[in-house]
Amino acid sequence: MGLFDRIKRAFTGEDEVVHQLEAKDQESKIVFDTYDKGMEKTRQNFSQRLNALFSGFREVDEDFYEDLEEAFIGADVGFDMTMALTDAIRDEIEERHIFKPEEVKEVVIEKMVQIYEKDGTQLAQLKTNPNGPTVILFVGVNGVGKTTSVGKIAYQLKQEGHKVLMAAADTFRAGAVEQLNVWGQRLDIPVVTGPDQGDPAAVVFDAVKQANEQSYDYLLVDTAGRLQTKLNLMDELAKIKRIIERENPNGVQEVLLVLDATTGQNALIQAKQFNQATEITGLVLTKLDGTAKGGVVLSIRHELDVPVKYIGLGEKATDLQQFNPEQYMYNLVRDVLEVQKNG
């Protein structure tokens, strides 16, 4: 059963699989509640725009498609994603000769879900290294929550029973090393550091050596991210990667770009720029709970072949959740379907 069918059945009650995503075990309930609360602003923004569109629905014409595009762009889905979605919706409506508003609404949501789950794989899982410590590099501009994300993910990995080491390789930003040290003390996780303004690659060398010698499961590396000096960034990351590949079997497993969801489409622009500078394997989208611009997840998925791995849905360490596309899409569209169900 596809994701759209699961979401639809949760609302229509066609069978006993009502609200499958709201699982009964405590851990799943916590995840659902976190998504529910953390996506509230995004859900309200999206549902208000679509419900307003359909409340005045008369017929499927060019005015309807223009209003639909405006609703998507207003929900921060992004221009390219909006055009792709609208074209897919138009083709489906014309092929199936759909005219009723509730059927049109279902097509809109179905196409959104299909575009997101285009390959059907579970991309949020972190890659691991079977022959040594799993090395994860974190990149991102100042102020997006990069160092905090390193700490929160380290906390979660430790809670899962893993032996974790952190490396403060953002040696040029004032306070970055101190901030990671605070996380280390709070979590009782060691942090490898170097001198202020020192060579980040030297810090990484020491960290990889310690991770190997002391059999750590994960090494999380906080690196600098200075887009205004992209060439320096590329050189610095390339040097760090060479050292890791020389000292650690299988090299680097993940390069995670941390983005601030409150910046909306600017986050997508940053993702494109960083993807040109280094090979990004995943994204961490922070502060989703503080914005109505969560539609950027859809445009990132559409425009970059890079999966979202984590999203920030609150201030607590546990609120940085491993990205669950089912929970995200369910919480994004459920108010739209709720109106249809009650109507």
PDB file of C-alpha atoms in Angstrom, residues 59-283:
ATOM      1  CA  GLU A  59     -14.350  24.660 -12.210  1.00  0.00           C
ATOM      2  CA  VAL A  60     -10.965  23.457 -13.411  1.00  0.00           C
ATOM      3  CA  ASP A  61      -9.804  26.235 -15.712  1.00  0.00           C
ATOM      4  CA  GLU A  62      -6.689  28.374 -16.175  1.00  0.00           C
ATOM      5  CA  ASP A  63      -7.713  30.589 -13.252  1.00  0.00           C
ATOM      6  CA  PHE A  64      -7.792  27.505 -11.037  1.00  0.00           C
ATOM      7  CA  TYR A  65      -4.281  26.452 -12.060  1.00  0.00           C
ATOM      8  CA  GLU A  66      -2.959  29.988 -11.508  1.00  0.00           C
ATOM      9  CA  ASP A  67      -4.520  30.058  -8.041  1.00  0.00           C
ATOM     10  CA  LEU A  68      -3.069  26.602  -7.338  1.00  0.00           C
ATOM     11  CA  GLU A  69       0.414  27.769  -8.316  1.00  0.00           C
ATOM     12  CA  GLU A  70       0.016  30.800  -6.057  1.00  0.00           C
ATOM     13  CA  ALA A  71      -1.022  28.565  -3.158  1.00  0.00           C
ATOM     14  CA  PHE A  72       2.006  26.304  -3.605  1.00  0.00           C
ATOM     15  CA  ILE A  73       4.449  29.189  -3.873  1.00  0.00           C
ATOM     16  CA  GLY A  74       2.853  30.849  -0.841  1.00  0.00           C
ATOM     17  CA  ALA A  75       3.435  27.608   1.088  1.00  0.00           C
ATOM     18  CA  ASP A  76       7.145  27.868   0.145  1.00  0.00           C
ATOM     19  CA  VAL A  77       7.080  24.797  -2.049  1.00  0.00           C
ATOM     20  CA  GLY A  78       9.340  26.638  -4.514  1.00  0.00           C
ATOM     21  CA  PHE A  79       8.932  27.700  -8.148  1.00  0.00           C
ATOM     22  CA  ASP A  80      10.374  24.625  -9.895  1.00  0.00           C
ATOM     23  CA  MET A  81       8.500  22.221  -7.637  1.00  0.00           C
ATOM     24  CA  THR A  82       5.305  24.248  -8.118  1.00  0.00           C
ATOM     25  CA  MET A  83       5.594  24.047 -11.905  1.00  0.00           C
ATOM     26  CA  ALA A  84       6.295  20.300 -11.813  1.00  0.00           C
ATOM     27  CA  LEU A  85       3.393  19.688  -9.444  1.00  0.00           C
ATOM     28  CA  THR A  86       0.950  21.797 -11.416  1.00  0.00           C
ATOM     29  CA  ASP A  87       1.883  20.075 -14.694  1.00  0.00           C
ATOM     30  CA  ALA A  88       1.463  16.627 -13.110  1.00  0.00           C
ATOM     31  CA  ILE A  89      -1.898  17.622 -11.612  1.00  0.00           C
ATOM     32  CA  ARG A  90      -3.090  19.089 -14.919  1.00  0.00           C
ATOM     33  CA  ASP A  91      -2.139  15.920 -16.828  1.00  0.00           C
ATOM     34  CA  GLU A  92      -3.878  13.660 -14.306  1.00  0.00           C
ATOM     35  CA  ILE A  93      -7.073  15.731 -14.260  1.00  0.00           C
ATOM     36  CA  GLU A  94      -7.274  15.849 -18.044  1.00  0.00           C
ATOM     37  CA  GLU A  95      -6.507  12.149 -18.441  1.00  0.00           C
ATOM     38  CA  ARG A  96      -9.140  11.071 -15.904  1.00  0.00           C
ATOM     39  CA  HIS A  97     -11.688  13.785 -16.828  1.00  0.00           C
ATOM     40  CA  ILE A  98     -12.043  14.894 -13.213  1.00  0.00           C
ATOM     41  CA  PHE A  99     -14.318  17.817 -12.357  1.00  0.00           C
ATOM     42  CA  LYS A 100     -15.580  17.393  -8.784  1.00  0.00           C
ATOM     43  CA  PRO A 101     -13.678  19.467  -6.172  1.00  0.00           C
ATOM     44  CA  GLU A 102     -13.100  16.557  -3.777  1.00  0.00           C
ATOM     45  CA  GLU A 103     -11.608  14.478  -6.607  1.00  0.00           C
ATOM     46  CA  VAL A 104      -9.428  17.387  -7.734  1.00  0.00           C
ATOM     47  CA  LYS A 105      -8.191  17.846  -4.170  1.00  0.00           C
ATOM     48  CA  GLU A 106      -7.245  14.176  -3.964  1.00  0.00           C
ATOM     49  CA  VAL A 107      -5.254  14.470  -7.182  1.00  0.00           C
ATOM     50  CA  VAL A 108      -3.387  17.500  -5.795  1.00  0.00           C
ATOM     51  CA  ILE A 109      -2.339  15.628  -2.655  1.00  0.00           C
ATOM     52  CA  GLU A 110      -1.652  12.372  -4.492  1.00  0.00           C
ATOM     53  CA  LYS A 111       0.784  14.099  -6.864  1.00  0.00           C
ATOM     54  CA  MET A 112       2.568  15.799  -3.975  1.00  0.00           C
ATOM     55  CA  VAL A 113       3.085  12.445  -2.276  1.00  0.00           C
ATOM     56  CA  GLN A 114       4.171  10.724  -5.488  1.00  0.00           C
ATOM     57  CA  ILE A 115       6.768  13.363  -6.297  1.00  0.00           C
ATOM     58  CA  TYR A 116       8.245  13.079  -2.818  1.00  0.00           C
ATOM     59  CA  GLU A 117       8.386   9.274  -2.678  1.00  0.00           C
ATOM     60  CA  LYS A 118       9.625   9.027  -6.266  1.00  0.00           C
ATOM     61  CA  ASP A 119      12.091   6.222  -5.593  1.00  0.00           C
ATOM     62  CA  GLY A 120      10.399   4.637  -2.590  1.00  0.00           C
ATOM     63  CA  THR A 121      13.616   4.114  -0.626  1.00  0.00           C
ATOM     64  CA  GLN A 122      14.274   4.749   3.052  1.00  0.00           C
ATOM     65  CA  LEU A 123      16.903   7.433   2.544  1.00  0.00           C
ATOM     66  CA  ALA A 124      16.892   8.834   6.087  1.00  0.00           C
ATOM     67  CA  GLN A 125      19.009   6.003   7.492  1.00  0.00           C
ATOM     68  CA  LEU A 126      22.603   6.988   8.252  1.00  0.00           C
ATOM     69  CA  LYS A 127      25.239   5.074   6.330  1.00  0.00           C
ATOM     70  CA  THR A 128      27.575   3.075   8.567  1.00  0.00           C
ATOM     71  CA  ASN A 129      31.131   1.804   8.322  1.00  0.00           C
ATOM     72  CA  PRO A 130      31.449  -1.946   9.020  1.00  0.00           C
ATOM     73  CA  ASN A 131      35.251  -1.771   9.262  1.00  0.00           C
ATOM     74  CA  GLY A 132      35.840   1.058  11.696  1.00  0.00           C
ATOM     75  CA  PRO A 133      34.257   4.194  13.118  1.00  0.00           C
ATOM     76  CA  THR A 134      31.425   5.753  11.104  1.00  0.00           C
ATOM     77  CA  VAL A 135      32.614   9.266  10.236  1.00  0.00           C
ATOM     78  CA  ILE A 136      30.037  12.035   9.718  1.00  0.00           C
ATOM     79  CA  LEU A 137      31.067  15.533   8.601  1.00  0.00           C
ATOM     80  CA  PHE A 138      28.717  18.451   9.352  1.00  0.00           C
ATOM     81  CA  VAL A 139      28.845  21.550   7.152  1.00  0.00           C
ATOM     82  CA  GLY A 140      26.745  24.706   7.066  1.00  0.00           C
ATOM     83  CA  VAL A 141      26.905  28.482   7.372  1.00  0.00           C
ATOM     84  CA  ASN A 142      27.028  30.196  10.748  1.00  0.00           C
ATOM     85  CA  GLY A 143      23.783  30.505  12.648  1.00  0.00           C
ATOM     86  CA  VAL A 144      21.889  27.539  11.195  1.00  0.00           C
ATOM     87  CA  GLY A 145      22.318  25.329  14.265  1.00  0.00           C
ATOM     88  CA  LYS A 146      25.168  23.185  12.954  1.00  0.00           C
ATOM     89  CA  THR A 147      27.059  22.682  16.214  1.00  0.00           C
ATOM     90  CA  THR A 148      23.809  22.138  18.115  1.00  0.00           C
ATOM     91  CA  SER A 149      22.804  19.493  15.563  1.00  0.00           C
ATOM     92  CA  VAL A 150      26.124  17.702  16.087  1.00  0.00           C
ATOM     93  CA  GLY A 151      25.413  17.600  19.827  1.00  0.00           C
ATOM     94  CA  LYS A 152      21.825  16.428  19.451  1.00  0.00           C
ATOM     95  CA  ILE A 153      22.692  13.642  17.007  1.00  0.00           C
ATOM     96  CA  ALA A 154      25.596  12.577  19.250  1.00  0.00           C
ATOM     97  CA  TYR A 155      23.136  12.387  22.140  1.00  0.00           C
ATOM     98  CA  GLN A 156      20.753  10.182  20.170  1.00  0.00           C
ATOM     99  CA  LEU A 157      23.511   7.846  18.997  1.00  0.00           C
ATOM    100  CA  LYS A 158      24.753   7.488  22.565  1.00  0.00           C
ATOM    101  CA  GLN A 159      21.193   6.752  23.744  1.00  0.00           C
ATOM    102  CA  GLU A 160      21.119   3.941  21.192  1.00  0.00           C
ATOM    103  CA  GLY A 161      24.155   2.414  22.893  1.00  0.00           C
ATOM    104  CA  HIS A 162      26.883   3.599  20.536  1.00  0.00           C
ATOM    105  CA  LYS A 163      30.302   4.860  21.583  1.00  0.00           C
ATOM    106  CA  VAL A 164      30.536   8.411  20.202  1.00  0.00           C
ATOM    107  CA  LEU A 165      33.383  10.893  19.726  1.00  0.00           C
ATOM    108  CA  MET A 166      33.062  14.517  18.542  1.00  0.00           C
ATOM    109  CA  ALA A 167      35.666  16.699  16.817  1.00  0.00           C
ATOM    110  CA  ALA A 168      35.630  20.525  16.941  1.00  0.00           C
ATOM    111  CA  ALA A 169      37.134  21.245  13.497  1.00  0.00           C
ATOM    112  CA  ASP A 170      35.378  24.619  13.082  1.00  0.00           C
ATOM    113  CA  THR A 171      38.487  26.283  14.515  1.00  0.00           C
ATOM    114  CA  PHE A 172      37.957  29.704  12.931  1.00  0.00           C
ATOM    115  CA  ARG A 173      34.544  30.607  14.368  1.00  0.00           C
ATOM    116  CA  ALA A 174      34.611  32.234  17.780  1.00  0.00           C
ATOM    117  CA  GLY A 175      32.750  30.090  20.267  1.00  0.00           C
ATOM    118  CA  ALA A 176      32.297  27.013  18.075  1.00  0.00           C
ATOM    119  CA  VAL A 177      34.843  24.923  19.971  1.00  0.00           C
ATOM    120  CA  GLU A 178      33.533  26.128  23.321  1.00  0.00           C
ATOM    121  CA  GLN A 179      29.954  25.337  22.296  1.00  0.00           C
ATOM    122  CA  LEU A 180      30.837  21.780  21.282  1.00  0.00           C
ATOM    123  CA  ASN A 181      32.796  21.338  24.518  1.00  0.00           C
ATOM    124  CA  VAL A 182      29.673  22.329  26.472  1.00  0.00           C
ATOM    125  CA  TRP A 183      27.701  19.640  24.618  1.00  0.00           C
ATOM    126  CA  GLY A 184      30.457  17.144  25.339  1.00  0.00           C
ATOM    127  CA  GLN A 185      30.420  17.889  29.062  1.00  0.00           C
ATOM    128  CA  ARG A 186      26.638  17.762  29.188  1.00  0.00           C
ATOM    129  CA  LEU A 187      26.465  14.424  27.380  1.00  0.00           C
ATOM    130  CA  ASP A 188      29.658  12.923  28.798  1.00  0.00           C
ATOM    131  CA  ILE A 189      31.000  12.537  25.261  1.00  0.00           C
ATOM    132  CA  PRO A 190      34.679  13.374  24.606  1.00  0.00           C
ATOM    133  CA  VAL A 191      35.552  16.199  22.204  1.00  0.00           C
ATOM    134  CA  VAL A 192      38.807  16.440  20.249  1.00  0.00           C
ATOM    135  CA  THR A 193      39.955  20.070  19.922  1.00  0.00           C
ATOM    136  CA  GLY A 194      42.907  22.095  18.642  1.00  0.00           C
ATOM    137  CA  PRO A 195      44.227  25.650  19.030  1.00  0.00           C
ATOM    138  CA  ASP A 196      42.134  28.664  18.001  1.00  0.00           C
ATOM    139  CA  GLN A 197      42.669  29.519  14.331  1.00  0.00           C
ATOM    140  CA  GLY A 198      44.494  26.193  14.022  1.00  0.00           C
ATOM    141  CA  ASP A 199      44.427  23.731  11.132  1.00  0.00           C
ATOM    142  CA  PRO A 200      41.052  21.925  11.058  1.00  0.00           C
ATOM    143  CA  ALA A 201      42.652  18.962   9.302  1.00  0.00           C
ATOM    144  CA  ALA A 202      45.034  18.471  12.239  1.00  0.00           C
ATOM    145  CA  VAL A 203      42.046  18.240  14.599  1.00  0.00           C
ATOM    146  CA  VAL A 204      40.431  15.668  12.330  1.00  0.00           C
ATOM    147  CA  PHE A 205      43.659  13.654  12.141  1.00  0.00           C
ATOM    148  CA  ASP A 206      43.820  13.462  15.941  1.00  0.00           C
ATOM    149  CA  ALA A 207      40.128  12.589  16.140  1.00  0.00           C
ATOM    150  CA  VAL A 208      40.333   9.766  13.600  1.00  0.00           C
ATOM    151  CA  LYS A 209      43.393   8.366  15.343  1.00  0.00           C
ATOM    152  CA  GLN A 210      41.591   8.387  18.709  1.00  0.00           C
ATOM    153  CA  ALA A 211      38.421   6.923  17.191  1.00  0.00           C
ATOM    154  CA  ASN A 212      40.377   4.021  15.714  1.00  0.00           C
ATOM    155  CA  GLU A 213      42.603   3.365  18.713  1.00  0.00           C
ATOM    156  CA  GLN A 214      39.742   3.462  21.215  1.00  0.00           C
ATOM    157  CA  SER A 215      37.166   1.631  19.037  1.00  0.00           C
ATOM    158  CA  TYR A 216      34.550   4.355  18.757  1.00  0.00           C
ATOM    159  CA  ASP A 217      31.419   3.574  16.746  1.00  0.00           C
ATOM    160  CA  TYR A 218      30.835   7.128  15.509  1.00  0.00           C
ATOM    161  CA  LEU A 219      33.004  10.194  14.929  1.00  0.00           C
ATOM    162  CA  LEU A 220      31.007  13.405  14.406  1.00  0.00           C
ATOM    163  CA  VAL A 221      33.057  16.262  12.930  1.00  0.00           C
ATOM    164  CA  ASP A 222      31.907  19.889  13.185  1.00  0.00           C
ATOM    165  CA  THR A 223      33.510  21.711  10.215  1.00  0.00           C
ATOM    166  CA  ALA A 224      33.530  25.319   9.075  1.00  0.00           C
ATOM    167  CA  GLY A 225      31.193  26.514   6.335  1.00  0.00           C
ATOM    168  CA  ARG A 226      32.072  29.770   4.667  1.00  0.00           C
ATOM    169  CA  LEU A 227      30.191  30.155   1.400  1.00  0.00           C
ATOM    170  CA  GLN A 228      31.794  33.511   0.690  1.00  0.00           C
ATOM    171  CA  THR A 229      35.104  31.661   0.254  1.00  0.00           C
ATOM    172  CA  LYS A 230      33.834  28.589  -1.564  1.00  0.00           C
ATOM    173  CA  LEU A 231      37.260  27.707  -2.990  1.00  0.00           C
ATOM    174  CA  ASN A 232      38.782  27.675   0.497  1.00  0.00           C
ATOM    175  CA  LEU A 233      35.851  25.596   1.716  1.00  0.00           C
ATOM    176  CA  MET A 234      36.376  23.054  -1.052  1.00  0.00           C
ATOM    177  CA  ASP A 235      40.107  22.867  -0.376  1.00  0.00           C
ATOM    178  CA  GLU A 236      39.571  22.526   3.387  1.00  0.00           C
ATOM    179  CA  LEU A 237      36.957  19.776   3.071  1.00  0.00           C
ATOM    180  CA  ALA A 238      39.020  17.955   0.442  1.00  0.00           C
ATOM    181  CA  LYS A 239      42.024  17.990   2.794  1.00  0.00           C
ATOM    182  CA  ILE A 240      39.890  16.707   5.691  1.00  0.00           C
ATOM    183  CA  LYS A 241      38.488  13.922   3.512  1.00  0.00           C
ATOM    184  CA  ARG A 242      41.960  12.878   2.326  1.00  0.00           C
ATOM    185  CA  ILE A 243      43.165  12.551   5.920  1.00  0.00           C
ATOM    186  CA  ILE A 244      40.116  10.496   6.921  1.00  0.00           C
ATOM    187  CA  GLU A 245      40.446   8.231   3.890  1.00  0.00           C
ATOM    188  CA  ARG A 246      44.117   7.684   4.681  1.00  0.00           C
ATOM    189  CA  GLU A 247      43.549   6.899   8.346  1.00  0.00           C
ATOM    190  CA  ASN A 248      40.115   5.267   8.389  1.00  0.00           C
ATOM    191  CA  PRO A 249      38.831   2.257   6.429  1.00  0.00           C
ATOM    192  CA  ASN A 250      36.078   3.301   3.972  1.00  0.00           C
ATOM    193  CA  GLY A 251      36.712   7.019   4.541  1.00  0.00           C
ATOM    194  CA  VAL A 252      33.751   9.347   5.200  1.00  0.00           C
ATOM    195  CA  GLN A 253      30.268   7.830   5.419  1.00  0.00           C
ATOM    196  CA  GLU A 254      28.149  10.999   5.499  1.00  0.00           C
ATOM    197  CA  VAL A 255      28.535  14.705   4.719  1.00  0.00           C
ATOM    198  CA  LEU A 256      25.469  16.352   6.272  1.00  0.00           C
ATOM    199  CA  LEU A 257      24.569  19.930   5.350  1.00  0.00           C
ATOM    200  CA  VAL A 258      22.714  21.767   8.118  1.00  0.00           C
ATOM    201  CA  LEU A 259      20.079  24.261   6.914  1.00  0.00           C
ATOM    202  CA  ASP A 260      17.745  26.648   8.733  1.00  0.00           C
ATOM    203  CA  ALA A 261      14.131  25.948   7.693  1.00  0.00           C
ATOM    204  CA  THR A 262      13.030  29.463   8.662  1.00  0.00           C
ATOM    205  CA  THR A 263      14.958  30.809   5.653  1.00  0.00           C
ATOM    206  CA  GLY A 264      12.676  28.910   3.267  1.00  0.00           C
ATOM    207  CA  GLN A 265      13.896  28.993  -0.324  1.00  0.00           C
ATOM    208  CA  ASN A 266      17.221  30.516   0.792  1.00  0.00           C
ATOM    209  CA  ALA A 267      17.908  27.125   2.386  1.00  0.00           C
ATOM    210  CA  LEU A 268      17.496  25.533  -1.040  1.00  0.00           C
ATOM    211  CA  ILE A 269      19.935  28.050  -2.525  1.00  0.00           C
ATOM    212  CA  GLN A 270      22.489  27.212   0.181  1.00  0.00           C
ATOM    213  CA  ALA A 271      22.016  23.513  -0.482  1.00  0.00           C
ATOM    214  CA  LYS A 272      22.767  24.020  -4.179  1.00  0.00           C
ATOM    215  CA  GLN A 273      25.893  26.058  -3.398  1.00  0.00           C
ATOM    216  CA  PHE A 274      27.259  23.572  -0.889  1.00  0.00           C
ATOM    217  CA  ASN A 275      26.467  20.685  -3.206  1.00  0.00           C
ATOM    218  CA  GLN A 276      28.706  22.337  -5.789  1.00  0.00           C
ATOM    219  CA  ALA A 277      31.489  22.748  -3.216  1.00  0.00           C
ATOM    220  CA  THR A 278      31.432  19.223  -1.795  1.00  0.00           C
ATOM    221  CA  GLU A 279      29.569  15.944  -2.224  1.00  0.00           C
ATOM    222  CA  ILE A 280      26.673  16.216   0.235  1.00  0.00           C
ATOM    223  CA  THR A 281      24.998  12.946   1.218  1.00  0.00           C
ATOM    224  CA  GLY A 282      22.164  14.310   3.367  1.00  0.00           C
ATOM    225  CA  LEU A 283      20.517  17.353   4.922  1.00  0.00           C
TER     226      LEU A 283
END
